[in-house]
């Protein structure tokens, strides 16, 4: 993780954001259970982020087999926090596999940076 020299303003805004936003509903269904779809996550967080002077960028990378997502959280003050790259192996090494991994990685990385729950908690059993 990297960050600007000061994170006082971004930290204050994150506290307000986390106090305001509720975890999005888990409407997506997969073999492992329910999850939050990326579009539903974005719909819930964007107004609250904007209200607190926060925004984000996400950068996909990788080599086609391992996809990485780096999330940059920014504040209107110029302060920022950048996550370490979140890496995951694509199920298929083709454009659809890469796209699926990017979507999955964006959801997990962004939720983690913002402190939101995105899946049903199985107490680590599937890990």
PDB file of C-alpha atoms in Angstrom:
ATOM      1  CA  UNK A   1       0.000   0.000   0.000  1.00  0.00           C
ATOM      2  CA  UNK A   2       1.151   3.512  -0.796  1.00  0.00           C
ATOM      3  CA  UNK A   3      -0.317   6.829   0.299  1.00  0.00           C
ATOM      4  CA  UNK A   4       0.157  10.565   0.150  1.00  0.00           C
ATOM      5  CA  UNK A   5       2.336  12.204   2.773  1.00  0.00           C
ATOM      6  CA  UNK A   6      -0.763  13.155   4.776  1.00  0.00           C
ATOM      7  CA  UNK A   7      -4.053  11.235   4.916  1.00  0.00           C
ATOM      8  CA  UNK A   8      -5.824  13.399   7.505  1.00  0.00           C
ATOM      9  CA  UNK A   9      -8.562  14.634   5.153  1.00  0.00           C
ATOM     10  CA  UNK A  10      -9.104  11.348   3.356  1.00  0.00           C
ATOM     11  CA  UNK A  11      -9.299   9.536   6.701  1.00  0.00           C
ATOM     12  CA  UNK A  12     -11.938  11.966   7.986  1.00  0.00           C
ATOM     13  CA  UNK A  13     -13.955  11.521   4.797  1.00  0.00           C
ATOM     14  CA  UNK A  14     -13.660   7.726   4.970  1.00  0.00           C
ATOM     15  CA  UNK A  15     -15.035   7.761   8.511  1.00  0.00           C
ATOM     16  CA  UNK A  16     -18.036   9.775   7.314  1.00  0.00           C
ATOM     17  CA  UNK A  17     -18.452   7.553   4.224  1.00  0.00           C
ATOM     18  CA  UNK A  18     -18.387   4.333   6.266  1.00  0.00           C
ATOM     19  CA  UNK A  19     -20.889   5.785   8.728  1.00  0.00           C
ATOM     20  CA  UNK A  20     -23.263   6.675   5.918  1.00  0.00           C
ATOM     21  CA  UNK A  21     -23.099   3.828   3.415  1.00  0.00           C
ATOM     22  CA  UNK A  22     -24.685   0.448   4.030  1.00  0.00           C
ATOM     23  CA  UNK A  23     -23.294  -2.796   2.653  1.00  0.00           C
ATOM     24  CA  UNK A  24     -24.901  -3.366  -0.759  1.00  0.00           C
ATOM     25  CA  UNK A  25     -27.436  -6.172  -1.152  1.00  0.00           C
ATOM     26  CA  UNK A  26     -26.061  -9.489  -2.290  1.00  0.00           C
ATOM     27  CA  UNK A  27     -28.171 -10.097  -5.404  1.00  0.00           C
ATOM     28  CA  UNK A  28     -25.644 -12.076  -7.439  1.00  0.00           C
ATOM     29  CA  UNK A  29     -25.690 -15.857  -7.179  1.00  0.00           C
ATOM     30  CA  UNK A  30     -22.831 -18.260  -7.806  1.00  0.00           C
ATOM     31  CA  UNK A  31     -21.921 -21.830  -6.854  1.00  0.00           C
ATOM     32  CA  UNK A  32     -20.337 -20.582  -3.622  1.00  0.00           C
ATOM     33  CA  UNK A  33     -23.274 -18.411  -2.511  1.00  0.00           C
ATOM     34  CA  UNK A  34     -24.512 -14.850  -2.903  1.00  0.00           C
ATOM     35  CA  UNK A  35     -22.372 -11.841  -3.728  1.00  0.00           C
ATOM     36  CA  UNK A  36     -22.627  -8.158  -4.578  1.00  0.00           C
ATOM     37  CA  UNK A  37     -22.531  -7.445  -8.294  1.00  0.00           C
ATOM     38  CA  UNK A  38     -20.097  -4.730  -9.389  1.00  0.00           C
ATOM     39  CA  UNK A  39     -22.805  -2.485 -10.840  1.00  0.00           C
ATOM     40  CA  UNK A  40     -24.833  -2.727  -7.607  1.00  0.00           C
ATOM     41  CA  UNK A  41     -21.735  -1.879  -5.563  1.00  0.00           C
ATOM     42  CA  UNK A  42     -20.995   1.174  -7.707  1.00  0.00           C
ATOM     43  CA  UNK A  43     -24.608   2.336  -7.520  1.00  0.00           C
ATOM     44  CA  UNK A  44     -24.493   2.284  -3.714  1.00  0.00           C
ATOM     45  CA  UNK A  45     -21.077   3.870  -3.178  1.00  0.00           C
ATOM     46  CA  UNK A  46     -20.806   6.597  -5.826  1.00  0.00           C
ATOM     47  CA  UNK A  47     -23.230   9.115  -4.238  1.00  0.00           C
ATOM     48  CA  UNK A  48     -21.736   8.632  -0.762  1.00  0.00           C
ATOM     49  CA  UNK A  49     -18.162   8.894  -2.086  1.00  0.00           C
ATOM     50  CA  UNK A  50     -18.969  12.079  -3.970  1.00  0.00           C
ATOM     51  CA  UNK A  51     -20.665  13.603  -0.938  1.00  0.00           C
ATOM     52  CA  UNK A  52     -17.451  13.073   1.062  1.00  0.00           C
ATOM     53  CA  UNK A  53     -15.106  14.383  -1.644  1.00  0.00           C
ATOM     54  CA  UNK A  54     -13.854  10.889  -2.486  1.00  0.00           C
ATOM     55  CA  UNK A  55     -13.357   9.158  -5.818  1.00  0.00           C
ATOM     56  CA  UNK A  56     -11.451   6.155  -7.101  1.00  0.00           C
ATOM     57  CA  UNK A  57      -9.643   4.745 -10.097  1.00  0.00           C
ATOM     58  CA  UNK A  58      -8.933   1.086 -10.765  1.00  0.00           C
ATOM     59  CA  UNK A  59      -6.153  -0.198 -12.980  1.00  0.00           C
ATOM     60  CA  UNK A  60      -6.162  -3.717 -14.427  1.00  0.00           C
ATOM     61  CA  UNK A  61      -2.840  -5.321 -15.213  1.00  0.00           C
ATOM     62  CA  UNK A  62      -1.180  -8.698 -15.339  1.00  0.00           C
ATOM     63  CA  UNK A  63       0.098 -11.158 -17.877  1.00  0.00           C
ATOM     64  CA  UNK A  64      -3.149 -12.708 -19.155  1.00  0.00           C
ATOM     65  CA  UNK A  65      -3.006 -15.615 -16.726  1.00  0.00           C
ATOM     66  CA  UNK A  66      -2.724 -13.645 -13.511  1.00  0.00           C
ATOM     67  CA  UNK A  67      -4.862 -10.519 -13.543  1.00  0.00           C
ATOM     68  CA  UNK A  68      -4.104  -7.687 -11.117  1.00  0.00           C
ATOM     69  CA  UNK A  69      -6.250  -4.783  -9.971  1.00  0.00           C
ATOM     70  CA  UNK A  70      -4.802  -1.734  -8.242  1.00  0.00           C
ATOM     71  CA  UNK A  71      -7.277   0.648  -6.613  1.00  0.00           C
ATOM     72  CA  UNK A  72      -6.482   4.303  -6.030  1.00  0.00           C
ATOM     73  CA  UNK A  73      -8.720   6.157  -3.572  1.00  0.00           C
ATOM     74  CA  UNK A  74      -8.514   9.938  -3.930  1.00  0.00           C
ATOM     75  CA  UNK A  75      -9.747  12.949  -1.962  1.00  0.00           C
ATOM     76  CA  UNK A  76     -10.472  16.473  -3.199  1.00  0.00           C
ATOM     77  CA  UNK A  77      -7.620  17.693  -0.965  1.00  0.00           C
ATOM     78  CA  UNK A  78      -5.168  15.827  -3.184  1.00  0.00           C
ATOM     79  CA  UNK A  79      -4.579  13.083  -0.620  1.00  0.00           C
ATOM     80  CA  UNK A  80      -4.666   9.513  -1.848  1.00  0.00           C
ATOM     81  CA  UNK A  81      -4.281   5.859  -0.853  1.00  0.00           C
ATOM     82  CA  UNK A  82      -3.264   3.196  -3.365  1.00  0.00           C
ATOM     83  CA  UNK A  83      -3.779  -0.508  -2.718  1.00  0.00           C
ATOM     84  CA  UNK A  84      -1.222  -3.149  -3.488  1.00  0.00           C
ATOM     85  CA  UNK A  85      -2.140  -5.010  -6.672  1.00  0.00           C
ATOM     86  CA  UNK A  86      -4.806  -7.634  -6.005  1.00  0.00           C
ATOM     87  CA  UNK A  87      -3.899 -10.656  -8.113  1.00  0.00           C
ATOM     88  CA  UNK A  88      -6.065 -13.543  -9.193  1.00  0.00           C
ATOM     89  CA  UNK A  89      -5.720 -16.309 -11.745  1.00  0.00           C
ATOM     90  CA  UNK A  90      -8.066 -16.108 -14.712  1.00  0.00           C
ATOM     91  CA  UNK A  91     -10.182 -19.265 -15.132  1.00  0.00           C
ATOM     92  CA  UNK A  92      -9.698 -19.062 -18.903  1.00  0.00           C
ATOM     93  CA  UNK A  93      -6.810 -17.463 -20.740  1.00  0.00           C
ATOM     94  CA  UNK A  94      -8.928 -15.556 -23.255  1.00  0.00           C
ATOM     95  CA  UNK A  95     -10.597 -12.130 -23.382  1.00  0.00           C
ATOM     96  CA  UNK A  96     -13.721 -13.359 -21.575  1.00  0.00           C
ATOM     97  CA  UNK A  97     -11.662 -14.966 -18.813  1.00  0.00           C
ATOM     98  CA  UNK A  98      -9.609 -11.813 -18.382  1.00  0.00           C
ATOM     99  CA  UNK A  99     -12.748  -9.642 -18.357  1.00  0.00           C
ATOM    100  CA  UNK A 100     -14.372 -11.839 -15.741  1.00  0.00           C
ATOM    101  CA  UNK A 101     -11.268 -11.714 -13.547  1.00  0.00           C
ATOM    102  CA  UNK A 102     -11.071  -7.924 -13.907  1.00  0.00           C
ATOM    103  CA  UNK A 103     -14.714  -7.519 -12.808  1.00  0.00           C
ATOM    104  CA  UNK A 104     -14.218  -9.908  -9.878  1.00  0.00           C
ATOM    105  CA  UNK A 105     -10.981  -8.203  -8.858  1.00  0.00           C
ATOM    106  CA  UNK A 106     -12.468  -4.710  -9.097  1.00  0.00           C
ATOM    107  CA  UNK A 107     -15.328  -5.699  -6.798  1.00  0.00           C
ATOM    108  CA  UNK A 108     -13.077  -7.277  -4.184  1.00  0.00           C
ATOM    109  CA  UNK A 109     -10.367  -4.627  -4.271  1.00  0.00           C
ATOM    110  CA  UNK A 110     -12.761  -1.682  -4.112  1.00  0.00           C
ATOM    111  CA  UNK A 111     -14.839  -3.243  -1.352  1.00  0.00           C
ATOM    112  CA  UNK A 112     -11.711  -3.940   0.667  1.00  0.00           C
ATOM    113  CA  UNK A 113     -10.341  -0.417   0.280  1.00  0.00           C
ATOM    114  CA  UNK A 114     -13.692   1.057   1.351  1.00  0.00           C
ATOM    115  CA  UNK A 115     -14.316  -1.402   4.211  1.00  0.00           C
ATOM    116  CA  UNK A 116     -17.493  -2.951   2.772  1.00  0.00           C
ATOM    117  CA  UNK A 117     -18.790  -6.525   2.933  1.00  0.00           C
ATOM    118  CA  UNK A 118     -19.346  -8.110  -0.470  1.00  0.00           C
ATOM    119  CA  UNK A 119     -19.974 -11.831   0.123  1.00  0.00           C
ATOM    120  CA  UNK A 120     -21.792 -13.973   2.636  1.00  0.00           C
ATOM    121  CA  UNK A 121     -19.426 -14.698   5.503  1.00  0.00           C
ATOM    122  CA  UNK A 122     -18.617 -18.426   5.617  1.00  0.00           C
ATOM    123  CA  UNK A 123     -16.117 -18.008   8.497  1.00  0.00           C
ATOM    124  CA  UNK A 124     -13.265 -18.973   6.180  1.00  0.00           C
ATOM    125  CA  UNK A 125     -14.603 -22.441   5.430  1.00  0.00           C
ATOM    126  CA  UNK A 126     -14.208 -22.210   1.648  1.00  0.00           C
ATOM    127  CA  UNK A 127     -10.658 -20.891   1.954  1.00  0.00           C
TER     128      UNK A 127
END
